[in-house]
GROMACS .gro file of C-alpha atoms in nm:
model
  161
    1UNK     CA    1   0.041   0.028  -0.014
    2UNK     CA    2   0.268   0.193   0.066
    3UNK     CA    3   0.374   0.190  -0.278
    4UNK     CA    4   0.010   0.327  -0.457
    5UNK     CA    5   0.110   0.533  -0.239
    6UNK     CA    6   0.373   0.620  -0.323
    7UNK     CA    7   0.328   0.542  -0.693
    8UNK     CA    8   0.035   0.801  -0.637
    9UNK     CA    9   0.179   1.066  -0.441
   10UNK     CA   10   0.503   1.048  -0.704
   11UNK     CA   11   0.173   1.089  -1.002
   12UNK     CA   12   0.025   1.368  -0.800
   13UNK     CA   13   0.337   1.535  -0.781
   14UNK     CA   14   0.439   1.508  -1.151
   15UNK     CA   15   0.087   1.660  -1.261
   16UNK     CA   16   0.108   1.943  -1.038
   17UNK     CA   17   0.486   1.982  -1.149
   18UNK     CA   18   0.287   2.001  -1.505
   19UNK     CA   19  -0.003   2.200  -1.400
   20UNK     CA   20   0.303   2.462  -1.268
   21UNK     CA   21   0.453   2.436  -1.641
   22UNK     CA   22   0.173   2.533  -1.793
   23UNK     CA   23   0.073   2.787  -1.511
   24UNK     CA   24   0.403   2.912  -1.614
   25UNK     CA   25   0.392   2.912  -1.949
   26UNK     CA   26   0.027   3.046  -1.988
   27UNK     CA   27   0.178   3.306  -1.776
   28UNK     CA   28   0.461   3.423  -1.940
   29UNK     CA   29   0.290   3.381  -2.315
   30UNK     CA   30   0.059   3.554  -2.166
   31UNK     CA   31   0.312   3.806  -2.021
   32UNK     CA   32   0.530   3.822  -2.279
   33UNK     CA   33   0.171   3.866  -2.558
   34UNK     CA   34   0.151   4.183  -2.375
   35UNK     CA   35   0.519   4.349  -2.327
   36UNK     CA   36   0.479   4.253  -2.668
   37UNK     CA   37   0.220   4.490  -2.745
   38UNK     CA   38   0.310   4.712  -2.541
   39UNK     CA   39   0.668   4.718  -2.752
   40UNK     CA   40   0.499   4.729  -3.095
   41UNK     CA   41   0.253   5.071  -2.934
   42UNK     CA   42   0.576   5.257  -2.832
   43UNK     CA   43   0.740   5.132  -3.152
   44UNK     CA   44   0.522   5.254  -3.340
   45UNK     CA   45   0.406   5.559  -3.117
   46UNK     CA   46   0.802   5.632  -3.187
   47UNK     CA   47   0.779   5.625  -3.553
   48UNK     CA   48   0.487   5.758  -3.594
   49UNK     CA   49   0.652   6.085  -3.357
   50UNK     CA   50   0.985   6.060  -3.539
   51UNK     CA   51   0.848   6.105  -3.942
   52UNK     CA   52   0.589   6.318  -3.751
   53UNK     CA   53   0.872   6.571  -3.722
   54UNK     CA   54   1.079   6.545  -3.983
   55UNK     CA   55   0.745   6.574  -4.191
   56UNK     CA   56   0.658   6.877  -4.038
   57UNK     CA   57   1.041   6.997  -4.034
   58UNK     CA   58   1.092   6.998  -4.375
   59UNK     CA   59   0.661   7.162  -4.423
   60UNK     CA   60   0.824   7.446  -4.240
   61UNK     CA   61   1.118   7.491  -4.507
   62UNK     CA   62   0.968   7.442  -4.871
   63UNK     CA   63   0.672   7.626  -4.687
   64UNK     CA   64   1.033   7.885  -4.573
   65UNK     CA   65   1.166   7.865  -4.892
   66UNK     CA   66   0.860   7.957  -5.043
   67UNK     CA   67   0.747   8.244  -4.884
   68UNK     CA   68   1.158   8.423  -4.970
   69UNK     CA   69   1.081   8.339  -5.334
   70UNK     CA   70   0.781   8.513  -5.288
   71UNK     CA   71   0.903   8.775  -5.127
   72UNK     CA   72   1.087   8.799  -5.366
   73UNK     CA   73   0.843   8.826  -5.628
   74UNK     CA   74   0.649   9.086  -5.437
   75UNK     CA   75   0.956   9.269  -5.397
   76UNK     CA   76   1.084   9.325  -5.805
   77UNK     CA   77   0.716   9.374  -5.900
   78UNK     CA   78   0.690   9.652  -5.627
   79UNK     CA   79   1.030   9.781  -5.767
   80UNK     CA   80   0.847   9.782  -6.152
   81UNK     CA   81   0.562   9.998  -6.111
   82UNK     CA   82   0.708  10.232  -5.831
   83UNK     CA   83   0.958  10.268  -6.121
   84UNK     CA   84   0.666  10.287  -6.399
   85UNK     CA   85   0.428  10.551  -6.145
   86UNK     CA   86   0.821  10.758  -6.115
   87UNK     CA   87   0.825  10.768  -6.490
   88UNK     CA   88   0.419  10.869  -6.593
   89UNK     CA   89   0.525  11.093  -6.244
   90UNK     CA   90   0.788  11.257  -6.417
   91UNK     CA   91   0.601  11.351  -6.772
   92UNK     CA   92   0.301  11.487  -6.565
   93UNK     CA   93   0.515  11.707  -6.391
   94UNK     CA   94   0.725  11.860  -6.640
   95UNK     CA   95   0.377  11.879  -6.881
   96UNK     CA   96   0.242  12.078  -6.581
   97UNK     CA   97   0.595  12.289  -6.565
   98UNK     CA   98   0.502  12.363  -6.910
   99UNK     CA   99   0.157  12.392  -6.895
  100UNK     CA  100   0.196  12.663  -6.584
  101UNK     CA  101   0.531  12.908  -6.740
  102UNK     CA  102   0.358  12.929  -7.043
  103UNK     CA  103   0.003  13.050  -6.828
  104UNK     CA  104   0.184  13.286  -6.613
  105UNK     CA  105   0.431  13.434  -6.987
  106UNK     CA  106   0.067  13.479  -7.122
  107UNK     CA  107   0.021  13.660  -6.852
  108UNK     CA  108   0.278  13.894  -6.859
  109UNK     CA  109   0.245  14.009  -7.238
  110UNK     CA  110  -0.143  14.055  -7.110
  111UNK     CA  111   0.011  14.334  -6.776
  112UNK     CA  112   0.284  14.464  -7.038
  113UNK     CA  113   0.026  14.558  -7.294
  114UNK     CA  114  -0.205  14.727  -7.044
  115UNK     CA  115   0.108  14.908  -6.896
  116UNK     CA  116   0.045  15.291  -6.992
  117UNK     CA  117   0.357  15.489  -6.891
  118UNK     CA  118   0.356  15.819  -7.030
  119UNK     CA  119   0.469  16.148  -6.875
  120UNK     CA  120   0.187  16.287  -6.897
  121UNK     CA  121   0.010  15.961  -6.645
  122UNK     CA  122   0.380  16.014  -6.407
  123UNK     CA  123   0.316  16.433  -6.349
  124UNK     CA  124  -0.057  16.420  -6.258
  125UNK     CA  125   0.018  16.031  -6.039
  126UNK     CA  126   0.317  16.240  -5.872
  127UNK     CA  127   0.109  16.563  -5.830
  128UNK     CA  128  -0.176  16.387  -5.631
  129UNK     CA  129   0.095  16.206  -5.375
  130UNK     CA  130   0.242  16.552  -5.347
  131UNK     CA  131  -0.085  16.689  -5.248
  132UNK     CA  132  -0.221  16.436  -5.039
  133UNK     CA  133   0.104  16.444  -4.840
  134UNK     CA  134   0.065  16.865  -4.823
  135UNK     CA  135  -0.227  16.811  -4.677
  136UNK     CA  136  -0.169  16.640  -4.434
  137UNK     CA  137   0.181  16.837  -4.362
  138UNK     CA  138  -0.021  17.144  -4.291
  139UNK     CA  139  -0.340  16.944  -4.065
  140UNK     CA  140   0.046  16.801  -3.860
  141UNK     CA  141   0.114  17.219  -3.840
  142UNK     CA  142  -0.224  17.313  -3.756
  143UNK     CA  143  -0.254  17.060  -3.462
  144UNK     CA  144   0.123  17.187  -3.349
  145UNK     CA  145  -0.015  17.546  -3.335
  146UNK     CA  146  -0.216  17.472  -3.156
  147UNK     CA  147  -0.137  17.216  -2.896
  148UNK     CA  148   0.169  17.479  -2.869
  149UNK     CA  149  -0.119  17.763  -2.838
  150UNK     CA  150  -0.231  17.590  -2.547
  151UNK     CA  151   0.064  17.523  -2.419
  152UNK     CA  152   0.155  17.901  -2.440
  153UNK     CA  153  -0.212  18.026  -2.269
  154UNK     CA  154  -0.090  17.782  -1.998
  155UNK     CA  155   0.257  17.891  -1.942
  156UNK     CA  156   0.133  18.233  -1.889
  157UNK     CA  157  -0.103  18.214  -1.692
  158UNK     CA  158   0.077  17.991  -1.445
  159UNK     CA  159   0.290  18.279  -1.438
  160UNK     CA  160   0.011  18.551  -1.392
  161UNK     CA  161  -0.105  18.312  -1.063
   0.00000   0.00000   0.00000
């Protein structure tokens, strides 16, 4: 009986060992699959981040290059248009100068035609101016005489007192 019991203990131990081995294998495989899945996710995530960074960097470089080209194109176009406007402005300015000069010449010609200088005109104008000066001088002298007589009267009165 001892032997049977010993065999049965051995069988049980063998089954227990086999069960433990299978159990650990299952746990190991499960852990391996879990870690492999995690490793795959981190590998994919890392790859995606790297490619995203490279893509963004490439895109920024390309956009900067295109932006620089467009800025140069705009500058060239602005310079071209400024040159054109400058030429048009110079033409307009020259035309305006010619027109204004012509108008001034015509106006001066009209004034020259209207001017009549003769000794009679000058003499008459001078006579009028001289008369006005003489009248003003007489008025000033009369005023002086009145002021002087008032002062003399005041002095005489003050001497009498």
